[in-house]
N, CA, C and O of each residue as an XYZ file, in Angstrom:
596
protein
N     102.940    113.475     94.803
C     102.973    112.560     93.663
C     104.317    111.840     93.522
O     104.229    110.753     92.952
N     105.601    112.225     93.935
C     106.407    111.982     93.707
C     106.716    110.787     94.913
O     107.240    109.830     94.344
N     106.592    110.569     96.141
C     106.640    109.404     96.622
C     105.603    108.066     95.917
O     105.797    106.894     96.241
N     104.732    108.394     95.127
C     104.179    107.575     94.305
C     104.856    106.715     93.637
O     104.857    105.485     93.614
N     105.678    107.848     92.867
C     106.363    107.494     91.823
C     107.669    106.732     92.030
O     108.310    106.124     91.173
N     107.943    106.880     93.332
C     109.061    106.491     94.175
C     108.612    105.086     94.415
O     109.506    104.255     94.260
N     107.600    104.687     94.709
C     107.135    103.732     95.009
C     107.077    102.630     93.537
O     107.704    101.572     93.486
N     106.458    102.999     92.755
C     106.646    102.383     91.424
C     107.917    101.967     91.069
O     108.048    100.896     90.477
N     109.012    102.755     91.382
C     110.443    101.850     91.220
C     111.142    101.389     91.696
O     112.118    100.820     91.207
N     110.720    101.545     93.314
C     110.702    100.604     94.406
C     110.462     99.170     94.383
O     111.284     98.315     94.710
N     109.291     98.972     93.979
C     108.934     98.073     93.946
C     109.097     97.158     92.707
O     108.934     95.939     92.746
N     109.425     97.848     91.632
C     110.395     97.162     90.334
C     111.789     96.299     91.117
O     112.000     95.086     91.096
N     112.510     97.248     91.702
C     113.044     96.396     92.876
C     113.300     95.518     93.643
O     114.383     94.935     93.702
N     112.081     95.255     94.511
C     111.325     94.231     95.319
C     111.598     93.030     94.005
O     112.422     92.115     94.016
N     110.856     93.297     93.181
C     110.422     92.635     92.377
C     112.100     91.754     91.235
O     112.335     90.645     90.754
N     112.561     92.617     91.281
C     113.811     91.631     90.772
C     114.679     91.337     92.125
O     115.713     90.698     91.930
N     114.524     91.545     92.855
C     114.827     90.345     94.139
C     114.412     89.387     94.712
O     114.890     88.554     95.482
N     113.194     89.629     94.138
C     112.338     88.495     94.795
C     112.105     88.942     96.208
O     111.880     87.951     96.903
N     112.073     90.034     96.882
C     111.633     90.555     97.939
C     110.329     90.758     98.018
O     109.752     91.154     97.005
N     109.571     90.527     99.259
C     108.051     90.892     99.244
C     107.202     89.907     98.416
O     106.121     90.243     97.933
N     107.790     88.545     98.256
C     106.868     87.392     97.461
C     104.933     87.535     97.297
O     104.340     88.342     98.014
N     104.422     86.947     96.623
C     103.045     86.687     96.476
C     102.816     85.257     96.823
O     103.736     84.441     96.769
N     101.705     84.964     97.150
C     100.756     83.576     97.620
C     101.137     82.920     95.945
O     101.093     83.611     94.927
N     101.512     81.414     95.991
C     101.230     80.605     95.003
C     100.103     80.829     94.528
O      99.098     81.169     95.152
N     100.276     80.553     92.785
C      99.180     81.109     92.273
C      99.045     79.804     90.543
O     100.071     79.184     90.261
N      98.186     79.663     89.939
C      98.462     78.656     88.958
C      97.952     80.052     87.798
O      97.503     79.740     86.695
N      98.057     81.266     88.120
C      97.024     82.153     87.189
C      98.077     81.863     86.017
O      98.919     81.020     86.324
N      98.177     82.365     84.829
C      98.889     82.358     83.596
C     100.332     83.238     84.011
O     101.471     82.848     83.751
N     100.014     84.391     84.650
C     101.069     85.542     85.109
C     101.936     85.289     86.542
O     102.918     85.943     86.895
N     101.534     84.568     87.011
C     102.659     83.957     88.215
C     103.640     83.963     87.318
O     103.689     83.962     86.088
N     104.955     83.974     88.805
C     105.968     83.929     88.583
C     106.859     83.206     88.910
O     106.371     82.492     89.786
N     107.966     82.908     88.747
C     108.894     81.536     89.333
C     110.378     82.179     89.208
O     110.910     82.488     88.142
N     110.947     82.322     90.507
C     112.120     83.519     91.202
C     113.584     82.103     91.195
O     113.522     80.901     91.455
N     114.469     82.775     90.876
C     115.084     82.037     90.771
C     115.801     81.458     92.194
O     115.428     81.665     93.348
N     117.202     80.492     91.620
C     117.889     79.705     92.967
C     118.745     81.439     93.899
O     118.957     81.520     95.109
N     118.956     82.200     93.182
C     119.649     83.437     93.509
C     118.306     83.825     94.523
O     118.455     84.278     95.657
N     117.284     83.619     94.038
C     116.587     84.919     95.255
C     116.283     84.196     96.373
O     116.102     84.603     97.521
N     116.229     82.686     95.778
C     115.901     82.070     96.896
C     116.774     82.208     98.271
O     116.432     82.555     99.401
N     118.228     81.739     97.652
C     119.410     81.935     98.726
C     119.583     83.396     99.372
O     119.998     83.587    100.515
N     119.167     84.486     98.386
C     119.158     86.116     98.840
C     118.130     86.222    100.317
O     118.455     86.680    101.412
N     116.843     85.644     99.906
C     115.757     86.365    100.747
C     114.874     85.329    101.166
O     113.723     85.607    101.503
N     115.235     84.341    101.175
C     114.341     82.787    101.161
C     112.876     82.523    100.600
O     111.974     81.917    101.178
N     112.837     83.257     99.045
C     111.644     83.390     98.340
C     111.098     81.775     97.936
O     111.746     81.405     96.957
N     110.502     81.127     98.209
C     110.395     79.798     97.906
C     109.873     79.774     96.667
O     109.077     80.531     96.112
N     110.554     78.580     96.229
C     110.819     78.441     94.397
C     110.238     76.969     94.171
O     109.757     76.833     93.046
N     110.178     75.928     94.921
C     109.862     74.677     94.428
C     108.624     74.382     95.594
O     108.640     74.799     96.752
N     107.310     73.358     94.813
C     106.357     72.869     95.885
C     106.807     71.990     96.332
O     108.030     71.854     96.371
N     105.978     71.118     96.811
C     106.673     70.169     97.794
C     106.869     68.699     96.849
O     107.676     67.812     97.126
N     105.998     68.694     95.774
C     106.652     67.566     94.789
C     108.081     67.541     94.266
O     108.760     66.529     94.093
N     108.540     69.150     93.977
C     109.652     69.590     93.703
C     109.496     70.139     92.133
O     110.418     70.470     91.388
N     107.913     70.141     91.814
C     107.874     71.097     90.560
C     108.216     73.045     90.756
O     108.674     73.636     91.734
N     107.915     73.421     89.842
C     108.219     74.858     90.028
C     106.867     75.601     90.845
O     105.696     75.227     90.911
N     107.346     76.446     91.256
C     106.350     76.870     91.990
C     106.510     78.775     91.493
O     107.518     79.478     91.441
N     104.992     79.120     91.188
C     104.806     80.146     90.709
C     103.904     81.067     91.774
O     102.931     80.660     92.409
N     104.398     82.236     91.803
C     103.752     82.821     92.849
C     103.163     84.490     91.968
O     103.522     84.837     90.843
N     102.191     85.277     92.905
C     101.719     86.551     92.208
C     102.823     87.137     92.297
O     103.700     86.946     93.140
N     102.807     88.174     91.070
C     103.690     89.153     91.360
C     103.326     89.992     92.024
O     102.798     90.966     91.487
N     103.423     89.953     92.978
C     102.430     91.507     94.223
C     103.355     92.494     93.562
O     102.894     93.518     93.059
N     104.609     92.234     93.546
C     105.710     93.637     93.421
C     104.908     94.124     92.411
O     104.333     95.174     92.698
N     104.686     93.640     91.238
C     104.463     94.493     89.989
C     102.867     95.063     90.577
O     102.568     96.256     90.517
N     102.073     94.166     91.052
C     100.670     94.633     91.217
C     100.887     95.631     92.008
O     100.265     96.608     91.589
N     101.474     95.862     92.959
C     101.949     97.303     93.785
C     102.370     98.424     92.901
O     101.865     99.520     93.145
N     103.473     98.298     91.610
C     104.399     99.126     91.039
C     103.200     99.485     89.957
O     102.878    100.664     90.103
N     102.765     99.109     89.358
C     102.020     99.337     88.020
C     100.681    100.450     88.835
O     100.328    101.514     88.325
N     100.147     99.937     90.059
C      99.204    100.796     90.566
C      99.475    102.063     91.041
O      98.653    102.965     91.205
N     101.196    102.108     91.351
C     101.384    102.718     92.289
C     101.400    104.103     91.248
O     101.018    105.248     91.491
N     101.975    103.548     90.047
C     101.801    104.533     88.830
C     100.832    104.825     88.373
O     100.861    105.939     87.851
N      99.953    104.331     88.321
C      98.584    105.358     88.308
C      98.087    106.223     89.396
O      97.334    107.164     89.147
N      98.515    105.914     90.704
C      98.320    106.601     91.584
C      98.912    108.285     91.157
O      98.361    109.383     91.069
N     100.149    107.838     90.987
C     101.356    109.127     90.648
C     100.247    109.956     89.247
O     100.239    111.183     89.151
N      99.460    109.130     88.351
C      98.830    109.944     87.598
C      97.770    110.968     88.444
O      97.696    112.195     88.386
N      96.999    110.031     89.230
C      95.910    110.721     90.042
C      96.528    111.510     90.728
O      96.077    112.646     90.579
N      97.643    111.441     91.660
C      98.035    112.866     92.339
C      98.618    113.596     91.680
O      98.909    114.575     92.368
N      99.048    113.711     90.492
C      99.849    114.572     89.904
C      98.581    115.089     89.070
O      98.794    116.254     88.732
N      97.472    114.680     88.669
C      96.193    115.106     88.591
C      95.605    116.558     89.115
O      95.347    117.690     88.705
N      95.564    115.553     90.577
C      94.844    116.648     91.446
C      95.534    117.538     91.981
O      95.011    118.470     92.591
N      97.042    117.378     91.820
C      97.906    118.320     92.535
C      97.910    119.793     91.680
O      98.383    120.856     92.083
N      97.346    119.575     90.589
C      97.329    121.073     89.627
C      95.828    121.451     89.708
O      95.472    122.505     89.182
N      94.968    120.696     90.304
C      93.563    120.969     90.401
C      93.179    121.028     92.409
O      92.146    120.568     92.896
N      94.052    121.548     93.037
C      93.815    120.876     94.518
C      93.077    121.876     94.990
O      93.156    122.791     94.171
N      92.306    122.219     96.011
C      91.546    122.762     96.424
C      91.544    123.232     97.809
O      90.572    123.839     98.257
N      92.903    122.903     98.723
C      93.233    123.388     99.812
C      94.364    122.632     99.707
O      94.451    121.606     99.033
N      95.627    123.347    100.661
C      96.589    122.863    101.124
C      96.436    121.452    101.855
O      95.587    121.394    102.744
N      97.384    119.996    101.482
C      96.921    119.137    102.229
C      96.792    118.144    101.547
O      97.477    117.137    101.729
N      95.472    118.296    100.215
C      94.508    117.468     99.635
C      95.863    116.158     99.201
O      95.821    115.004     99.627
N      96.623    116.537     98.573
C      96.747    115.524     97.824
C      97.812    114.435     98.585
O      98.032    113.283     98.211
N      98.418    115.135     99.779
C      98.928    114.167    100.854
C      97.779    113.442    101.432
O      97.923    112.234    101.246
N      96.526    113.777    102.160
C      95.324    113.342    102.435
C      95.069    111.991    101.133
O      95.036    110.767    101.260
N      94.937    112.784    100.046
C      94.313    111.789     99.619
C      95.389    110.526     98.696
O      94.801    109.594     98.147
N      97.006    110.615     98.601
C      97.855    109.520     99.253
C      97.569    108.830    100.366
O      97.296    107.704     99.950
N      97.495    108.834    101.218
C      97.447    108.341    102.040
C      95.797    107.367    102.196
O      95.659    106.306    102.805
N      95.015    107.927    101.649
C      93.753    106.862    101.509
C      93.960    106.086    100.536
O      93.862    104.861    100.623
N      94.299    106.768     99.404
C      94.495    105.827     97.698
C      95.680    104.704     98.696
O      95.090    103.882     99.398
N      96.956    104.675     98.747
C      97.751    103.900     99.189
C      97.357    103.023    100.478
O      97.951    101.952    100.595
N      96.483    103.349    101.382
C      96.276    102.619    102.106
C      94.851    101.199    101.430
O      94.797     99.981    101.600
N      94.168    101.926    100.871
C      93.359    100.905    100.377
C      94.093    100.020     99.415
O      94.014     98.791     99.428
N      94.936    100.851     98.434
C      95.869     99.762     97.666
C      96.636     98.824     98.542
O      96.925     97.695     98.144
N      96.944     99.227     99.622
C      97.988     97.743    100.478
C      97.236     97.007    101.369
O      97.436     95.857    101.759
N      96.146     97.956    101.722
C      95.236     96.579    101.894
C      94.831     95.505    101.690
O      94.520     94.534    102.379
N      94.866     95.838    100.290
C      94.212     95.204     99.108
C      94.821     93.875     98.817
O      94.290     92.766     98.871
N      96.689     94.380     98.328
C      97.639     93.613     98.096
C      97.726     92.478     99.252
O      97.392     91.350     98.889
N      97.978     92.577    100.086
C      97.663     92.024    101.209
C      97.481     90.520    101.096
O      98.127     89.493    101.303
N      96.356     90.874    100.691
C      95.628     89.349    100.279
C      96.259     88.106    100.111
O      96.240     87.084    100.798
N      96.997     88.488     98.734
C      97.738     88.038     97.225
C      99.637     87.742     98.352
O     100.332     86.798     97.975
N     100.109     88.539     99.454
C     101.258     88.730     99.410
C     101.314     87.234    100.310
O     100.466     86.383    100.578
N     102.686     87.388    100.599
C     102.544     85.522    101.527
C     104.064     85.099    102.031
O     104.393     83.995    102.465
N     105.186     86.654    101.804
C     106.218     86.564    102.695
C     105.707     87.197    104.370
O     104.704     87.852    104.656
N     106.887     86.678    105.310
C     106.542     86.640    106.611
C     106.838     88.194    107.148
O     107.862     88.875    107.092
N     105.581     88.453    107.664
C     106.264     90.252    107.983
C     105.717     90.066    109.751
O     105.258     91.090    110.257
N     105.748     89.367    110.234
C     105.287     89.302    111.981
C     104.021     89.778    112.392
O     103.078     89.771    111.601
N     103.890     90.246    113.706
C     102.551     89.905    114.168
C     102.404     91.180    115.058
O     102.777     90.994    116.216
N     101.920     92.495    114.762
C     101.491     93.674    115.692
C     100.927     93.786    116.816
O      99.777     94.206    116.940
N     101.877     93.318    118.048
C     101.307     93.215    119.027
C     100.278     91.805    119.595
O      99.839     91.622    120.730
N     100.144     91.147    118.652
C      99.406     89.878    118.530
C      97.867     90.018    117.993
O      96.925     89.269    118.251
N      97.879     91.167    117.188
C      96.955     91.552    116.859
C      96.195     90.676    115.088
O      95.082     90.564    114.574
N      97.756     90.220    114.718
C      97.437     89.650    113.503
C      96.651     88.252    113.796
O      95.623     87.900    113.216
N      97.222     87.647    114.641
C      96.679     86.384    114.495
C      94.927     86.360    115.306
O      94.103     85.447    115.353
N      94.881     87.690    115.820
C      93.753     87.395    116.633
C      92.600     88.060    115.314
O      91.443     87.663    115.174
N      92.973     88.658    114.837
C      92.362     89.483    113.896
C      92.223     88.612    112.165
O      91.264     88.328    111.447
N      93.274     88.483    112.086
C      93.314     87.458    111.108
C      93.470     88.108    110.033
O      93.315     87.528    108.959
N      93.913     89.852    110.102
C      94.837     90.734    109.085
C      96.426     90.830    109.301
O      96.973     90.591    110.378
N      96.971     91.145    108.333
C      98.181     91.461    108.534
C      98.661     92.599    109.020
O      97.857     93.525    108.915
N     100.128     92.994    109.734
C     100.391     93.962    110.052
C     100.193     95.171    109.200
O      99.508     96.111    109.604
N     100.801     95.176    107.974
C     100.208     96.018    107.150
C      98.650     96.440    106.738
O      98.352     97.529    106.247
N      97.868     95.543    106.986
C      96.195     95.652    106.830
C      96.100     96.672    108.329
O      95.910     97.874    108.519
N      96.269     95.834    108.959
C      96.009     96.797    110.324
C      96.471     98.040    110.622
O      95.997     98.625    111.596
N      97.498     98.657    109.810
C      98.027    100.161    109.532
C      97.562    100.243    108.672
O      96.554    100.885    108.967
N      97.516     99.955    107.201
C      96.218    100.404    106.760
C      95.195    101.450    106.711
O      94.972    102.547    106.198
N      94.429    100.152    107.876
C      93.335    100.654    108.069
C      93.537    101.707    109.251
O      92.572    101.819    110.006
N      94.411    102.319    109.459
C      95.034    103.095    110.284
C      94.992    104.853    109.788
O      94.477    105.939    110.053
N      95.801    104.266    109.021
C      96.332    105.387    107.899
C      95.311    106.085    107.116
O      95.249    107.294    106.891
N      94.376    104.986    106.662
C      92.863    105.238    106.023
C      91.838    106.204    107.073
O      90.943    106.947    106.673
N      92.171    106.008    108.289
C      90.852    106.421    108.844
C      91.593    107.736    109.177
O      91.057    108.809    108.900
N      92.919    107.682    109.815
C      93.693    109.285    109.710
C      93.419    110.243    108.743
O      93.285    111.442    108.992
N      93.306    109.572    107.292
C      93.333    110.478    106.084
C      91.929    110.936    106.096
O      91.610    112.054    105.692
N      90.866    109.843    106.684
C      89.362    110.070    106.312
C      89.460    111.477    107.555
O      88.834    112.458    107.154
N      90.124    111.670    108.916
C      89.598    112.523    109.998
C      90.197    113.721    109.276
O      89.604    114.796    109.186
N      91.405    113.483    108.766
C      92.352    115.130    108.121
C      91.273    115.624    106.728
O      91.099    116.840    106.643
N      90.715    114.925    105.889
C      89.792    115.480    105.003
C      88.751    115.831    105.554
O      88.298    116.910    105.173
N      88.054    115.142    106.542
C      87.084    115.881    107.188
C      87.133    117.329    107.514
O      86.367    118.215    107.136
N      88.575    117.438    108.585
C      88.815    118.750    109.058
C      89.419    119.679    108.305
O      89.490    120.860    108.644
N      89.945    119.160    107.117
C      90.480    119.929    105.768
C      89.103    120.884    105.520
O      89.048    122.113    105.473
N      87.936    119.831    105.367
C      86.731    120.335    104.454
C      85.933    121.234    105.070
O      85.353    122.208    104.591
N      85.959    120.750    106.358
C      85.202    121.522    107.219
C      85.871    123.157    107.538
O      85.101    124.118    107.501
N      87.275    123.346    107.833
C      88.104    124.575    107.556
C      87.630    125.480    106.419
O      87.509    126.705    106.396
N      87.357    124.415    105.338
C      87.779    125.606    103.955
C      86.040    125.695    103.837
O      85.572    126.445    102.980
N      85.218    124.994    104.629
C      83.662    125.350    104.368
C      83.196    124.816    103.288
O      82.142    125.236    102.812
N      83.827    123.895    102.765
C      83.385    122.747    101.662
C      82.212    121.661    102.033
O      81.293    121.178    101.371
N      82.728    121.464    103.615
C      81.120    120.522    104.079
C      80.483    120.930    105.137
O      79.446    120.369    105.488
């Protein structure tokens, strides 16, 4: 639970740096990073008319989830049912959450092997879905050990 939670103020972080930007967005809650983050991390701040340009806050959509996550494992960590569970099931909750984010995010993180552009996910989607299917084989063999399935 506690790398959860680690993560939640991590990404408060991200988020007043303007690190880890979101896709332009016109929603009400976009955001608009200042001339500082721009020059820090090259967060782009103006469209091409030269109005302001507002982007998602992925940081917060990461940080706010990541804290409920920290509720759910700190949940199940007093209710767990074999050694394991609640690293196992980090690792699925967090991988579907950055999947997810994914979407919405729209700074440059490169190309896995050339797998992004052929695929048309991001490096992070593609670990991911990595990480997800690891956690799905370790609960399997978790469950199957303790005679649960």
């Amino acid at each position: 639970p506690g790398v959860a939670l680690g993560q939640f103020f991590g990404r408060l972080g991200c988020f007043a740096a303007g690190h880890d930007w979101g896709r332009p967005t016109d929603l009400p809650w976009g955001v608009h990073f200042t001339e500082a983050a721009n020059a820090s991390v090259g967060v782009p701040i103006y469209k091409s008319d030269g109005s302001n340009l507002y982007l998602h806050p992925v940081q917060l959509y990461e940080s706010f989830t990541m804290l409920a996550v920290f509720g759910v494992l700190f949940y199940l960590h007093r209710r767990k049912k074999f050694d394991g569970q609640v690293l196992i099931a980090y690792g699925l909750i967090y991988a579907i959450v950055r999947f997810t984010i994914e979407f919405f995010r729209d700074d440059p993180r490169g190309d896995l092997f050339g797998l992004t552009a052929l695929t048309g996910l991001s490096t992070s989607q593609l670990i991911s879905i990595s990480v997800a299917a690891g956690a799905v084989v370790f609960l399997i063999l978790r469950l199957r050990k303790k005679n649960i399935l």
